[in-house]
Short mmCIF file of C-alpha atoms in Angstrom, two decimals:
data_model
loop_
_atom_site.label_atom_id
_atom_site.label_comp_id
_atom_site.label_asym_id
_atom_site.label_seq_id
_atom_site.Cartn_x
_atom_site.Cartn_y
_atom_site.Cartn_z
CA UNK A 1 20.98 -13.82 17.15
CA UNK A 2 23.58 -12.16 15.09
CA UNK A 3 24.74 -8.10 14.91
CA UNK A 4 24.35 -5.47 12.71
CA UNK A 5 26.55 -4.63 10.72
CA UNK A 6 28.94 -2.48 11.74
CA UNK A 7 26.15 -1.12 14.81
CA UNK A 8 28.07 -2.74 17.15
CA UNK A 9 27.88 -5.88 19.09
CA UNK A 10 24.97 -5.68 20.59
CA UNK A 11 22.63 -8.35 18.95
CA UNK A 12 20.16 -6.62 16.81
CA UNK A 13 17.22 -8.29 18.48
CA UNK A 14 18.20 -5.96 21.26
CA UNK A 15 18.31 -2.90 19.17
CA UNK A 16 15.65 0.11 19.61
CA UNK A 17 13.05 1.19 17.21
CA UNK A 18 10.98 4.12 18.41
CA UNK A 19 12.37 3.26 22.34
CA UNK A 20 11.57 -0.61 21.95
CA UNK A 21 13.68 -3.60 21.32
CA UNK A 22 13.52 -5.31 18.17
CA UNK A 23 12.57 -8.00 19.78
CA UNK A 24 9.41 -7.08 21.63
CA UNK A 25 8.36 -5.47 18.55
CA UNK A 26 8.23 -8.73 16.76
CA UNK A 27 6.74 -10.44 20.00
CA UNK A 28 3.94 -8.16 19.75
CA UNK A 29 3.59 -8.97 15.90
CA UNK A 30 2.61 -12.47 17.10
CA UNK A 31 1.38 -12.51 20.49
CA UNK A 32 -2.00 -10.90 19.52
CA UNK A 33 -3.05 -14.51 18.26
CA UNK A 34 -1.10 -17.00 20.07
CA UNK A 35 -1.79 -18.29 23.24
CA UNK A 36 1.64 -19.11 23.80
CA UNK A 37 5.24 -16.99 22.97
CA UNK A 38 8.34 -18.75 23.41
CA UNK A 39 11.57 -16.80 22.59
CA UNK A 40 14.69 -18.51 21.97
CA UNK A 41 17.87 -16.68 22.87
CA UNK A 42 21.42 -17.16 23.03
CA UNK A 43 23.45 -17.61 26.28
CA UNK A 44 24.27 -14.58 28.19
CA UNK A 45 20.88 -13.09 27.35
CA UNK A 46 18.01 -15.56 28.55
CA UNK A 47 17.52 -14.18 32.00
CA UNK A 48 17.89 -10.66 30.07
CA UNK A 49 14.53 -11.35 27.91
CA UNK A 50 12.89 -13.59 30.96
CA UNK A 51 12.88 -10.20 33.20
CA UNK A 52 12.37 -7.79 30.24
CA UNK A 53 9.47 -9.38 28.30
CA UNK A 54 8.00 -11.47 31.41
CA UNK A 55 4.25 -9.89 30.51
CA UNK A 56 4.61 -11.07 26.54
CA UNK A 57 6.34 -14.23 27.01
CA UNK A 58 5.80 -17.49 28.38
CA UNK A 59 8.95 -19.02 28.19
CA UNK A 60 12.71 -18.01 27.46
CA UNK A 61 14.95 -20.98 26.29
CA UNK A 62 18.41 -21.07 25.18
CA UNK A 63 19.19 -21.63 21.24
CA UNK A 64 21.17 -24.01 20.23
CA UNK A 65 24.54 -23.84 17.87
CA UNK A 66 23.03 -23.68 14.56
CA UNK A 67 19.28 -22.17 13.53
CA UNK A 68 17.72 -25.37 13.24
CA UNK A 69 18.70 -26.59 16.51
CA UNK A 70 17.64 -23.10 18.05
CA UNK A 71 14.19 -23.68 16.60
CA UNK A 72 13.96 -27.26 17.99
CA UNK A 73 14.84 -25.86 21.48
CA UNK A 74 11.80 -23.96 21.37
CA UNK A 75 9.53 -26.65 19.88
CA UNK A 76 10.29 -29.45 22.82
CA UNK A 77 9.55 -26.23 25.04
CA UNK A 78 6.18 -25.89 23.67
CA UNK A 79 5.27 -29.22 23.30
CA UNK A 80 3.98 -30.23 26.90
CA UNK A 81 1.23 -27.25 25.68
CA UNK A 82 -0.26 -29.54 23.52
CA UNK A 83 -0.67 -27.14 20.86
CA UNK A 84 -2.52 -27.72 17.22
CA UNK A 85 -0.40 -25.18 15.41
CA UNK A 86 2.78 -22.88 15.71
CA UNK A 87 3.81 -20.07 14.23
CA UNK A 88 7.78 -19.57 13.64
CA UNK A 89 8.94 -16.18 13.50
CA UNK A 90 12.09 -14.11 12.88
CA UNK A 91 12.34 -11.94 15.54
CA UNK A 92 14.46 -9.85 13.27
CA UNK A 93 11.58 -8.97 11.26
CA UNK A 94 9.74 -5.94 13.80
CA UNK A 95 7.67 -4.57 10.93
CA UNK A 96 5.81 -7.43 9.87
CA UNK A 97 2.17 -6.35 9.43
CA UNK A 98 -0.74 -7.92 11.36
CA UNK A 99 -2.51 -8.73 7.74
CA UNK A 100 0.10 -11.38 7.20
CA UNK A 101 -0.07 -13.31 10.43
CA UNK A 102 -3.81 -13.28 9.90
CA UNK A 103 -3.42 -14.87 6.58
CA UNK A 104 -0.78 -17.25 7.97
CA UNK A 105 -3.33 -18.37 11.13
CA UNK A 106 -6.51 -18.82 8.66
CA UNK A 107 -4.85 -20.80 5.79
CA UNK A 108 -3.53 -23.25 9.23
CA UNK A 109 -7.34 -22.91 10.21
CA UNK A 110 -8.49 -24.19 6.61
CA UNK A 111 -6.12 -27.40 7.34
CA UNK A 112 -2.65 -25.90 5.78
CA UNK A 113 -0.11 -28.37 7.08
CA UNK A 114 2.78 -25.62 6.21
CA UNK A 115 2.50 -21.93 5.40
CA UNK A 116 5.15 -19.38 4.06
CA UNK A 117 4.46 -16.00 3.18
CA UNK A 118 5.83 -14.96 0.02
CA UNK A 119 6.66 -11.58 -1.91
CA UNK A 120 7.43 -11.49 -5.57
CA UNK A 121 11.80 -10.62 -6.16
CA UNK A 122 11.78 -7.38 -8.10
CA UNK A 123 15.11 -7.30 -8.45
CA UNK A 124 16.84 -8.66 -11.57
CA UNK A 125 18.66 -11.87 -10.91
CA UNK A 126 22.03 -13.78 -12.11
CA UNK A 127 23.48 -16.84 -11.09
CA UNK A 128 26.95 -16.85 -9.90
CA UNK A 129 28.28 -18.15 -13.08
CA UNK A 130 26.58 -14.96 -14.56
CA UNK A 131 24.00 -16.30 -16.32
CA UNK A 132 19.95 -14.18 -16.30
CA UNK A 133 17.43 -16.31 -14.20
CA UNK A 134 14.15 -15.76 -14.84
CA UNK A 135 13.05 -13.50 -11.52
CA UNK A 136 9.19 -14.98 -12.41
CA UNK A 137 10.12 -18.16 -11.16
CA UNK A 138 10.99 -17.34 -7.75
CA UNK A 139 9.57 -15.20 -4.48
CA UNK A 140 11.17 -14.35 -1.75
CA UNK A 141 10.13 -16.29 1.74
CA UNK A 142 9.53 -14.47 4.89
CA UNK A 143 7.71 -15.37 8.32
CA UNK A 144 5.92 -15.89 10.28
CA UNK A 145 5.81 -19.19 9.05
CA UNK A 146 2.90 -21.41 10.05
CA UNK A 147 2.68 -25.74 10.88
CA UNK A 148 0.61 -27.96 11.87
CA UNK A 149 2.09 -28.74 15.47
CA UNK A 150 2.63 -32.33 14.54
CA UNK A 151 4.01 -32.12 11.18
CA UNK A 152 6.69 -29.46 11.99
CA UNK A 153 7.55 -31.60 14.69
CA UNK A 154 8.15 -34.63 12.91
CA UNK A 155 10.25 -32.53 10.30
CA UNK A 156 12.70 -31.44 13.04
CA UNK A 157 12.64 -35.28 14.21
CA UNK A 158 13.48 -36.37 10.56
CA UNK A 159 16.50 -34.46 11.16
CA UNK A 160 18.35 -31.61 8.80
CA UNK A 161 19.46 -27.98 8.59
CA UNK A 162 17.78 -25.28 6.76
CA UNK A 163 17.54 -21.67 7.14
CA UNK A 164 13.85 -22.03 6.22
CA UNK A 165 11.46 -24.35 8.39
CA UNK A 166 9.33 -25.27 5.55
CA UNK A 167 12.04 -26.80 3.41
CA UNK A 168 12.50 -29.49 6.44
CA UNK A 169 8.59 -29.99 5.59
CA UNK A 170 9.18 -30.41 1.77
CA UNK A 171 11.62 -32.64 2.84
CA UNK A 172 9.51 -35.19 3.80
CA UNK A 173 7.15 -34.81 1.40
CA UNK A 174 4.85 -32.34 3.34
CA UNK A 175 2.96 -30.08 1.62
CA UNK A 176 3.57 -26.38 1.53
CA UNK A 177 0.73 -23.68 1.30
CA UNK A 178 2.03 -19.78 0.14
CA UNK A 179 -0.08 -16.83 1.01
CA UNK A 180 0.87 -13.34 0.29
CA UNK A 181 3.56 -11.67 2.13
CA UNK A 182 4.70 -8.19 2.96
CA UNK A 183 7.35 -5.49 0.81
CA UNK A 184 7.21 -4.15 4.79
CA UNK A 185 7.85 -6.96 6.68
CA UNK A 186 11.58 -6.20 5.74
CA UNK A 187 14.85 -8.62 7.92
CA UNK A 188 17.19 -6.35 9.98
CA UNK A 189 20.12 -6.87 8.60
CA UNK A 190 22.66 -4.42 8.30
CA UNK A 191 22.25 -0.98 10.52
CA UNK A 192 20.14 0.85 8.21
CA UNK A 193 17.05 -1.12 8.90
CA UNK A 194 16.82 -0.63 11.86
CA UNK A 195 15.97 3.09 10.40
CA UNK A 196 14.15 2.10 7.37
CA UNK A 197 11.86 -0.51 9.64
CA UNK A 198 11.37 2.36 11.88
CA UNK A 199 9.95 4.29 9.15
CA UNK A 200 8.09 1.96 7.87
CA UNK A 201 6.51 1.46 11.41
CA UNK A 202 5.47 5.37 11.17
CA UNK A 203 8.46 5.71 13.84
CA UNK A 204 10.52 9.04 14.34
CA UNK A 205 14.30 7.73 14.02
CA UNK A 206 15.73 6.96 17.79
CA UNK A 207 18.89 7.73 18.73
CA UNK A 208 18.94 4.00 19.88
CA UNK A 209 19.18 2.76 16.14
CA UNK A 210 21.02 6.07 14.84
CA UNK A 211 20.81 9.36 13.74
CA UNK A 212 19.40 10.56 10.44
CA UNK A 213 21.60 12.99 8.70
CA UNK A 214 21.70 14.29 4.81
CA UNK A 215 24.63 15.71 3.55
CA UNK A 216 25.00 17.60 0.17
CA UNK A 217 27.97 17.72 -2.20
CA UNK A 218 29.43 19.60 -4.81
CA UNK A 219 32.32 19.55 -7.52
CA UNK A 220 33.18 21.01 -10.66
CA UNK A 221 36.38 20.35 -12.72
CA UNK A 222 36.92 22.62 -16.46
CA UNK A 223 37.63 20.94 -18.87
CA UNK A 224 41.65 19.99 -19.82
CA UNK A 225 44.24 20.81 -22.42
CA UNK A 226 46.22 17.85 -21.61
CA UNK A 227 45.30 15.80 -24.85
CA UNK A 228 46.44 12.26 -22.77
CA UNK A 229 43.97 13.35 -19.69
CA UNK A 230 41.26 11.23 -19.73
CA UNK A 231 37.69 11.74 -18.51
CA UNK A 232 36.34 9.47 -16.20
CA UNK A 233 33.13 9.56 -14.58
CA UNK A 234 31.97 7.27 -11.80
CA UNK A 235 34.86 4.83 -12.29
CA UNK A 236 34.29 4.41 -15.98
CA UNK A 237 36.31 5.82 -18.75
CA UNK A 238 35.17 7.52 -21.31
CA UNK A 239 37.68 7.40 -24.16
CA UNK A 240 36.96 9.54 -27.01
CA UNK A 241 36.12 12.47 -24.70
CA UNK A 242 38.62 15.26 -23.52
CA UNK A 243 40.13 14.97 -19.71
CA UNK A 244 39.54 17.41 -16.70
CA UNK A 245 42.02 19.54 -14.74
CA UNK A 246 42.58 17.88 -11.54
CA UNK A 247 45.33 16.73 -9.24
CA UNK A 248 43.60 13.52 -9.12
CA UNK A 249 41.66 11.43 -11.68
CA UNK A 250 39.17 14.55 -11.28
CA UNK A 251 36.01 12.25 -11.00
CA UNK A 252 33.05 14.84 -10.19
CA UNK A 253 30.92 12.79 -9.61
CA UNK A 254 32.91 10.41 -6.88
CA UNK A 255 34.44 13.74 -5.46
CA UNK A 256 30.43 14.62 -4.77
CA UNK A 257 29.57 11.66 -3.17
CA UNK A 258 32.47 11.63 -1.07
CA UNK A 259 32.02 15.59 -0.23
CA UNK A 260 28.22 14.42 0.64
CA UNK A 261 28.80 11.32 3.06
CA UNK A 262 31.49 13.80 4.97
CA UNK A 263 29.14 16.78 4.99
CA UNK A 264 26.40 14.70 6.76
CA UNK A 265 28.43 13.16 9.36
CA UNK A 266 29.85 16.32 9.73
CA UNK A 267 33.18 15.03 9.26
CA UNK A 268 34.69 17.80 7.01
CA UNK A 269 34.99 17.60 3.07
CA UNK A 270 37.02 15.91 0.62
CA UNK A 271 39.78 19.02 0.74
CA UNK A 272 40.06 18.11 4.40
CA UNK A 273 40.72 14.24 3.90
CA UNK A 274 42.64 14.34 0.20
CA UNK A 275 44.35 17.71 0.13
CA UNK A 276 45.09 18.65 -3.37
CA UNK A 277 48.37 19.40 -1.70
CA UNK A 278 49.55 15.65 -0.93
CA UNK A 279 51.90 14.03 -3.57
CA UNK A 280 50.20 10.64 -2.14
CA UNK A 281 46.37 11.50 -4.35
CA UNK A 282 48.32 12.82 -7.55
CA UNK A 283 46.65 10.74 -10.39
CA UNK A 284 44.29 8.45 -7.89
CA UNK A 285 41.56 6.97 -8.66
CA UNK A 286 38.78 8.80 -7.28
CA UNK A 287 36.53 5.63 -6.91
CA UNK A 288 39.30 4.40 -4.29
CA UNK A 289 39.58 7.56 -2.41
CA UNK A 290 35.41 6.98 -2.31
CA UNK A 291 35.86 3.68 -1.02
CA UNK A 292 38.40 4.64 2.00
CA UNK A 293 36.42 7.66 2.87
CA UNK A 294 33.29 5.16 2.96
CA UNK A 295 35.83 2.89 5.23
CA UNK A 296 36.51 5.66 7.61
CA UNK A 297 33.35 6.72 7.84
CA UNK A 298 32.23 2.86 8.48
CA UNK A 299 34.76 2.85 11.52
CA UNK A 300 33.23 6.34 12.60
CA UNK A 301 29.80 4.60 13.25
CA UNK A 302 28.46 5.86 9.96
CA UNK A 303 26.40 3.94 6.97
CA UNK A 304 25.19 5.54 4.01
CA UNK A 305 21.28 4.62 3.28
CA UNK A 306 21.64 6.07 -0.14
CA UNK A 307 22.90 8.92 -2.29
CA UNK A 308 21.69 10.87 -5.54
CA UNK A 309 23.78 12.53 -8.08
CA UNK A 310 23.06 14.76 -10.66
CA UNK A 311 25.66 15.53 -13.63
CA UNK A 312 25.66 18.45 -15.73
CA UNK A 313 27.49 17.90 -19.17
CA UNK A 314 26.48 18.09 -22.51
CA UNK A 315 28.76 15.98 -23.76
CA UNK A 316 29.93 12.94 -23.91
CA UNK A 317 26.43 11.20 -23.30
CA UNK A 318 26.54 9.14 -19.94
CA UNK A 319 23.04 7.31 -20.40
CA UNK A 320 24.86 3.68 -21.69
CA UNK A 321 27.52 3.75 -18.73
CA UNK A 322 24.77 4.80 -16.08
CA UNK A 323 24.58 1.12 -15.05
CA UNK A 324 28.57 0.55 -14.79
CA UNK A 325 29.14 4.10 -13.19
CA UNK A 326 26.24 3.18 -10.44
CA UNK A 327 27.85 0.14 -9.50
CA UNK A 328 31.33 1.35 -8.95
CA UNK A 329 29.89 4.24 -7.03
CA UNK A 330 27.81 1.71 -4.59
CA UNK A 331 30.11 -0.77 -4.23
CA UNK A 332 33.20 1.75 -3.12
CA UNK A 333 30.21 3.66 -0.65
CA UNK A 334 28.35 0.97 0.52
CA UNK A 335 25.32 1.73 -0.37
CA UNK A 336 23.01 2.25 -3.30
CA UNK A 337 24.23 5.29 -5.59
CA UNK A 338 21.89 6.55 -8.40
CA UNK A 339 22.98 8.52 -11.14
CA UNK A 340 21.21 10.71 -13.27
CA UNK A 341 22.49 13.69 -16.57
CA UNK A 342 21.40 17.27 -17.53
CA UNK A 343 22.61 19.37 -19.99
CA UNK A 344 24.01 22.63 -19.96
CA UNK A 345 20.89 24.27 -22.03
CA UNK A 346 23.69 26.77 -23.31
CA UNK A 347 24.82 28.30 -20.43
CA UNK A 348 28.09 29.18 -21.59
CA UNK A 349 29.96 28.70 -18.34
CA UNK A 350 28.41 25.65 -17.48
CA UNK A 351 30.06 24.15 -20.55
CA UNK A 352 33.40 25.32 -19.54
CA UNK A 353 33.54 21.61 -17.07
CA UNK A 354 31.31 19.07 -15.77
CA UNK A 355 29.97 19.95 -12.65
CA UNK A 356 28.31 17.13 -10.37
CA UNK A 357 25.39 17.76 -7.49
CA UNK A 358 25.11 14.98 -4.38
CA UNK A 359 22.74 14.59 -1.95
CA UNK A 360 23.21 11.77 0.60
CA UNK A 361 21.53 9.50 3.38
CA UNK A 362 23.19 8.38 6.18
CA UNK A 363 22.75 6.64 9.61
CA UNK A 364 25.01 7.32 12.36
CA UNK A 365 25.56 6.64 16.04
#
């Protein structure tokens, strides 16, 4: 089944959403057209989901060591049915909307042997040598997945791990039909979608899958005399511009972040956890005092969803290190971290610094 994140150890097909597991959720997701639900579970929590879900589900096995092997434990269990098709589904997918298991069932109706739902990848892709891949060529995969009872079965005969049932079926030279998938019918991963899926669901959050919180921060550094001081912004230097007064590396924009996450888990502010006072945070780097406040709050029972900052500076211009200064801010929070610049319009004591606004997201327990 697998956890989230750092929710805990309780499996996240057992989390809430709106007062129901995960789980039943996704049962329901499927249930509407099938005349059979089997649920595969680990050890230690058959008889849990046999007793829980007894009026959705008509059998409970255990899973086996690996995905694959989980998946064939609940074939052989559905097998005496006799059925024509099966649908495979993630239980860790709650939001999945009832259009796509629609089109999954009718393109099986039309004589589909396999059928994935796909979603185009938005995101901009590398390989891990670096290298641009064209995002055009690829879609992301999500289930339900639908087989022909027979063909599906053979696959998982033929033998063969994948973390996608269809490959088995390409495998052996099957033939794979795509239909459209879902944006919503988003995988709980980490904790923060258990909130997200919530919202999508047109859920109010739960206190089972966390608390909500925003948290706004604030810093402002003048400008320095120091001609060796050097600016830096968001982890990134900026070389040919003058420094800021600080006792640390006076990064506004980190200190706001960091000022934010603590404000909305009501955990204090950066004064509080990296007192100007201590000889320890002379000269830091701001970006690692983000990242250890992130790890505290982490061990706290807090995640940040995401945070927004807004810099006011006239100069130097920030717009070509946006990118850089966004990734060192997300990967030291933990979360996505968006920056964006205004200008001073001439207010004279506005140019006296940089000052740097923060609002953020979090979930917490």
């Amino acid at each position: 089944m697998g956890t989230v994140g750092e929710a805990g150890q309780v499996p996240k097909q057992l989390r809430r959403i709106g007062g129901i597991r995960v789980l039943e959720h996704s049962v329901r997701a499927v249930a509407a057209v099938s005349e059979a639900v089997i649920v595969v579970a680990p050890d230690g929590f058959v008889e849990d989901h046999r007793s829980e879900h007894a009026d959705l589900v008509t059998v409970v096995v255990p899973g086996g060591s690996t995905r694959s092997a989980s998946v064939k434990a609940g074939l052989d269990a559905l097998a005496h049915l006799h059925p024509s098709h099966v649908l495979i589904h993630d239980a860790a997918r709650p939001a999945v909307p009832p259009e796509v298991v629609e089109r999954v069932r009718d393109a099986l109706d039309s004589g589909a042997q396999a059928v994935v739902p796909v979603v185009p990848v938005t995101d901009s892709l590398r390989s891990v040598g670096g290298e641009p891949v064209d995002r055009t060529q690829f879609v992301g995969v999500q289930t339900p997945q639908g087989f022909d009872f027979g063909v599906i079965m053979a696959a998982y005969r033929a033998g063969g791990d994948a973390t996608d049932d269809a490959t088995l079926v390409s495998a052996m030279g099957g033939t794979v039909t795509t239909v459209p998938g879902d944006p919503k019918n988003i995988k709980v991963t980490v904790a923060p979608d258990l909130a997200v899926a919530g919202i999508l669901m047109g859920m109010q959050p739960s206190a089972e899958f966390g608390r909500l919180r925003t948290g706004q921060g604030f810093d402002v550094h003048r400008w320095s005399a120091d001609p060796h001081r050097q600016l830096v912004l968001g982890g990134v230097v900026f070389p040919d511009a003058s420094g800021l007064r600080g006792h640390s590396d006076a990064d506004v924009i980190a200190h706001s972040v960091i000022d934010a996450m603590l404000s909305a888990a009501g955990m204090g502010d950066i004064g509080v956890m990296f007192p100007d006072t201590d000889p320890r945070f002379e000269g830091a780097s701001s970006i690692e005092l983000l990242r250890l406040a992130a790890e505290r709050l982490r061990m706290a029972g807090w995640t940040i969803i995401n945070a927004d900052c807004t810099v006011v500076l006239d100069a130097p211009k920030i717009s070509a290190e946006r990118e850089a200064m966004e990734i060192n801010l997300s990967e030291a929070a933990g979360g996505p971290v968006t920056i964006k610049g205004k200008r001073t319009e001439g207010v004279t004591a506005l140019a006296e610094g940089v000052q740097c606004f923060a609002t953020v997201l979090m979930v917490g327990p």
